[in-house]
Tab-separated table of C-alpha atoms in Angstrom:
chain	number	residue	atom	x	y	z
A	1	MET	CA	-27.468	-5.928	20.703
A	2	ALA	CA	-26.379	-9.264	19.193
A	3	ARG	CA	-22.845	-10.415	19.944
A	4	GLN	CA	-20.452	-10.818	17.002
A	5	SER	CA	-20.260	-14.554	17.694
A	6	ASP	CA	-24.063	-14.740	17.415
A	7	THR	CA	-23.921	-13.227	13.934
A	8	ARG	CA	-21.216	-15.663	12.894
A	9	GLU	CA	-23.166	-18.661	14.214
A	10	ARG	CA	-26.348	-17.465	12.502
A	11	MET	CA	-24.511	-17.168	9.212
A	12	VAL	CA	-23.087	-20.690	9.429
A	13	ALA	CA	-26.500	-22.111	10.379
A	14	ALA	CA	-28.111	-20.187	7.520
A	15	ALA	CA	-25.502	-21.407	5.038
A	16	ARG	CA	-26.104	-24.972	6.179
A	17	ARG	CA	-29.849	-24.640	5.562
A	18	LEU	CA	-29.260	-23.123	2.144
A	19	PHE	CA	-26.655	-25.696	1.095
A	20	ARG	CA	-29.074	-28.448	2.104
A	21	GLU	CA	-31.787	-26.992	-0.105
A	22	ARG	CA	-29.956	-25.319	-2.992
A	23	GLY	CA	-26.484	-26.832	-3.008
A	24	TYR	CA	-23.134	-25.082	-2.731
A	25	ASN	CA	-23.062	-23.470	-6.164
A	26	GLY	CA	-26.726	-22.509	-5.892
A	27	THR	CA	-26.131	-20.477	-2.736
A	28	ALA	CA	-24.720	-16.959	-3.007
A	29	LEU	CA	-23.131	-15.037	-0.161
A	30	SER	CA	-25.956	-12.517	-0.465
A	31	ASP	CA	-28.409	-15.382	0.192
A	32	VAL	CA	-26.560	-16.200	3.414
A	33	LEU	CA	-26.798	-12.568	4.539
A	34	VAL	CA	-30.540	-12.475	3.886
A	35	GLU	CA	-31.208	-15.879	5.485
A	36	SER	CA	-29.212	-15.007	8.621
A	37	ASP	CA	-30.402	-11.374	8.796
A	38	ALA	CA	-26.764	-10.317	9.038
A	39	PRO	CA	-25.617	-6.797	8.175
A	40	ARG	CA	-23.770	-6.064	4.950
A	41	GLY	CA	-20.037	-6.555	5.321
A	42	SER	CA	-20.524	-9.440	7.763
A	43	VAL	CA	-19.227	-12.066	5.347
A	44	TYR	CA	-15.691	-10.771	5.031
A	45	TYR	CA	-15.610	-9.508	8.612
A	46	HIS	CA	-16.414	-12.925	10.070
A	47	PHE	CA	-15.180	-15.032	7.148
A	48	PRO	CA	-12.210	-13.382	5.427
A	49	GLY	CA	-11.877	-16.566	3.359
A	50	GLY	CA	-15.315	-15.940	1.884
A	51	LYS	CA	-17.649	-18.695	0.787
A	52	GLU	CA	-14.997	-21.388	1.100
A	53	GLU	CA	-14.448	-20.555	4.770
A	54	ILE	CA	-18.198	-20.576	5.442
A	55	ALA	CA	-18.481	-23.967	3.713
A	56	ALA	CA	-15.706	-25.389	5.906
A	57	GLU	CA	-17.640	-24.250	8.988
A	58	VAL	CA	-20.817	-25.782	7.564
A	59	THR	CA	-19.105	-29.180	7.311
A	60	VAL	CA	-18.105	-28.919	10.966
A	61	LEU	CA	-21.623	-27.944	12.041
A	62	HIS	CA	-23.302	-30.632	9.941
A	63	ALA	CA	-21.000	-33.334	11.313
A	64	HIS	CA	-21.673	-32.065	14.840
A	65	LYS	CA	-25.441	-32.300	14.273
A	66	THR	CA	-25.144	-35.853	12.905
A	67	VAL	CA	-22.918	-36.924	15.795
A	68	ALA	CA	-25.536	-35.497	18.202
A	69	ILE	CA	-28.201	-37.664	16.553
A	70	ILE	CA	-25.980	-40.731	16.998
A	71	ASP	CA	-25.196	-39.899	20.626
A	72	ARG	CA	-28.889	-39.402	21.450
A	73	ALA	CA	-29.812	-42.699	19.841
A	74	ALA	CA	-27.049	-44.470	21.758
A	75	GLU	CA	-28.486	-43.296	25.078
A	76	THR	CA	-31.473	-45.640	24.748
A	77	ALA	CA	-30.373	-48.292	22.228
A	78	THR	CA	-29.690	-51.697	23.736
A	79	THR	CA	-28.635	-53.410	20.490
A	80	ALA	CA	-26.730	-52.425	17.367
A	81	ALA	CA	-29.902	-52.841	15.323
A	82	GLU	CA	-31.803	-50.435	17.589
A	83	LEU	CA	-29.002	-47.881	17.319
A	84	ILE	CA	-28.790	-48.006	13.521
A	85	GLU	CA	-32.554	-47.945	13.098
A	86	ALA	CA	-32.931	-44.952	15.432
A	87	VAL	CA	-30.224	-42.943	13.663
A	88	VAL	CA	-31.453	-43.583	10.126
A	89	THR	CA	-35.090	-43.100	11.145
A	90	GLU	CA	-34.343	-39.663	12.632
A	91	LEU	CA	-32.562	-38.602	9.449
A	92	ARG	CA	-35.508	-39.891	7.407
A	93	ASP	CA	-38.058	-38.076	9.542
A	94	GLU	CA	-36.056	-34.854	9.390
A	95	LEU	CA	-36.045	-34.946	5.577
A	96	VAL	CA	-39.760	-35.778	5.382
A	97	ALA	CA	-40.612	-32.981	7.838
A	98	SER	CA	-38.793	-30.505	5.556
A	99	ASP	CA	-40.978	-31.614	2.634
A	100	TYR	CA	-37.907	-33.298	1.098
A	101	ARG	CA	-35.991	-30.026	0.878
A	102	GLN	CA	-33.311	-30.411	3.563
A	103	GLY	CA	-30.771	-32.982	2.374
A	104	CYS	CA	-27.146	-33.366	3.397
A	105	ALA	CA	-25.238	-30.081	3.653
A	106	VAL	CA	-21.845	-31.677	3.010
A	107	ALA	CA	-22.696	-33.706	-0.104
A	108	PRO	CA	-23.061	-30.649	-2.377
A	109	ILE	CA	-19.810	-29.231	-1.021
A	110	VAL	CA	-18.055	-32.509	-1.838
A	111	LEU	CA	-19.578	-32.756	-5.304
A	112	GLU	CA	-19.322	-29.104	-6.284
A	113	ALA	CA	-16.293	-27.649	-4.523
A	114	THR	CA	-13.776	-30.072	-3.018
A	115	LEU	CA	-11.963	-30.846	-6.268
A	116	SER	CA	-10.862	-27.223	-6.489
A	117	SER	CA	-10.367	-26.725	-2.752
A	118	PRO	CA	-7.997	-28.915	-0.706
A	119	ALA	CA	-9.188	-27.113	2.436
A	120	LEU	CA	-12.819	-28.085	1.841
A	121	HIS	CA	-11.794	-31.627	0.941
A	122	ALA	CA	-9.947	-31.910	4.249
A	123	ALA	CA	-12.893	-30.432	6.183
A	124	ALA	CA	-15.376	-32.832	4.588
A	125	GLN	CA	-13.044	-35.759	5.225
A	126	ARG	CA	-12.733	-34.833	8.905
A	127	GLY	CA	-16.502	-34.459	9.204
A	128	PHE	CA	-17.301	-37.865	7.755
A	129	ASN	CA	-14.500	-39.491	9.754
A	130	ASN	CA	-15.945	-37.996	12.933
A	131	VAL	CA	-19.406	-39.389	12.163
A	132	ILE	CA	-18.058	-42.851	11.296
A	133	THR	CA	-15.757	-42.967	14.326
A	134	THR	CA	-18.552	-41.934	16.703
A	135	LEU	CA	-20.995	-44.491	15.320
A	136	ALA	CA	-18.334	-47.233	15.360
A	137	ARG	CA	-17.537	-46.467	19.000
A	138	HIS	CA	-21.169	-46.860	20.025
A	139	LEU	CA	-21.504	-50.055	17.972
A	140	SER	CA	-18.439	-51.481	19.700
A	141	ALA	CA	-20.094	-50.741	23.042
A	142	LEU	CA	-23.056	-52.828	21.839
A	143	ASP	CA	-20.936	-55.951	21.309
A	144	ILE	CA	-19.882	-55.442	17.689
A	145	ALA	CA	-16.198	-56.289	17.150
A	146	GLU	CA	-14.093	-53.197	16.477
A	147	ASP	CA	-13.220	-53.998	12.851
A	148	ARG	CA	-16.831	-54.922	12.115
A	149	ALA	CA	-18.050	-51.793	13.901
A	150	VAL	CA	-16.006	-49.532	11.621
A	151	ALA	CA	-17.225	-51.390	8.513
A	152	LEU	CA	-20.838	-51.261	9.699
A	153	ALA	CA	-20.582	-47.570	10.582
A	154	THR	CA	-19.172	-46.834	7.134
A	155	HIS	CA	-21.935	-48.909	5.516
A	156	THR	CA	-24.504	-46.945	7.519
A	157	VAL	CA	-23.163	-43.561	6.399
A	158	VAL	CA	-23.048	-44.739	2.776
A	159	SER	CA	-26.638	-45.965	3.114
A	160	PHE	CA	-28.159	-42.852	4.662
A	161	GLU	CA	-26.257	-40.492	2.357
A	162	GLY	CA	-27.613	-42.397	-0.627
A	163	ALA	CA	-31.081	-42.472	0.901
A	164	LEU	CA	-30.996	-38.695	1.436
A	165	ILE	CA	-30.353	-38.151	-2.268
A	166	LEU	CA	-32.811	-40.729	-3.573
A	167	SER	CA	-35.602	-39.814	-1.163
A	168	LYS	CA	-35.196	-36.139	-1.996
A	169	VAL	CA	-35.475	-36.897	-5.716
A	170	MET	CA	-38.344	-39.386	-5.379
A	171	ARG	CA	-40.089	-37.447	-2.593
A	172	SER	CA	-40.584	-40.701	-0.746
A	173	PRO	CA	-39.077	-42.257	2.407
A	174	ASP	CA	-38.852	-45.669	0.726
A	175	ALA	CA	-35.085	-45.446	0.212
A	176	PHE	CA	-34.576	-44.929	3.941
A	177	ASP	CA	-36.811	-47.872	4.779
A	178	ALA	CA	-34.842	-50.049	2.351
A	179	ALA	CA	-31.585	-48.808	3.907
A	180	ILE	CA	-32.791	-49.685	7.408
A	181	ALA	CA	-33.855	-53.174	6.305
A	182	GLY	CA	-30.515	-53.781	4.593
A	183	LEU	CA	-28.488	-52.549	7.561
A	184	ILE	CA	-30.421	-54.695	10.021
A	185	GLU	CA	-29.851	-57.680	7.748
A	186	SER	CA	-26.118	-56.939	7.854
A	187	ILE	CA	-26.199	-56.796	11.650
A	188	GLU	CA	-28.039	-60.110	11.792
A	189	GLY	CA	-25.368	-61.576	9.523
A	190	ILE	CA	-22.646	-60.394	11.886
A	191	ALA	CA	-24.508	-61.940	14.844
A	192	THR	CA	-24.871	-65.257	12.991
A	193	GLU	CA	-21.165	-65.261	12.118
A	194	ARG	CA	-20.221	-64.622	15.741
A	195	SER	CA	-22.545	-67.378	16.970
A	196	THR	CA	-21.124	-69.849	14.453
A	197	TRP	CA	-17.561	-68.926	15.386
A	198	LYS	CA	-18.292	-69.455	19.087
A	199	SER	CA	-19.876	-72.841	18.399
A	200	ASP	CA	-16.954	-73.963	16.301
A	201	ASN	CA	-14.452	-72.921	18.954
A	202	GLN	CA	-16.102	-74.373	22.028
């Protein structure tokens, strides 16, 4: 017999998949029950706050998954460029493998629900902050100055979120490839600046 926590986790995972494909407004609670194979009554038993509470948990899960991608990439990356390229490439490959169906789970929540829900706005904000902070920390460990690391991490998130939308619409990975090229160019610019500064101050 499945544990109650298993049912709850299945429902959050199912909601994430559905939000990524159909959006927040396009996903009904009944869809979550079917997708997760959860019994009737599970929604308000596990999530008394209803769809809004499930969406808040989805933002946490999605941020956790993205942070895991960053942490895995950081295990083998020896430069900032390698780290950024590995992260964005994995997100690209994940979208392509889903036949351009599985986009960002948080973006539709932000666009469709956060204006009417301070709780969801706060959850989405925490999720994105967690992703940016994690990426910035790994960039700092790869010899990017702290202030530049935060800016570059933010630029990276902006780039891959935009690429997720455009690639999904165009059914092409080209937006990701352009994002990778642009981010690497930014990293090279930072390296050139640092080299020039060192030369001028020797």
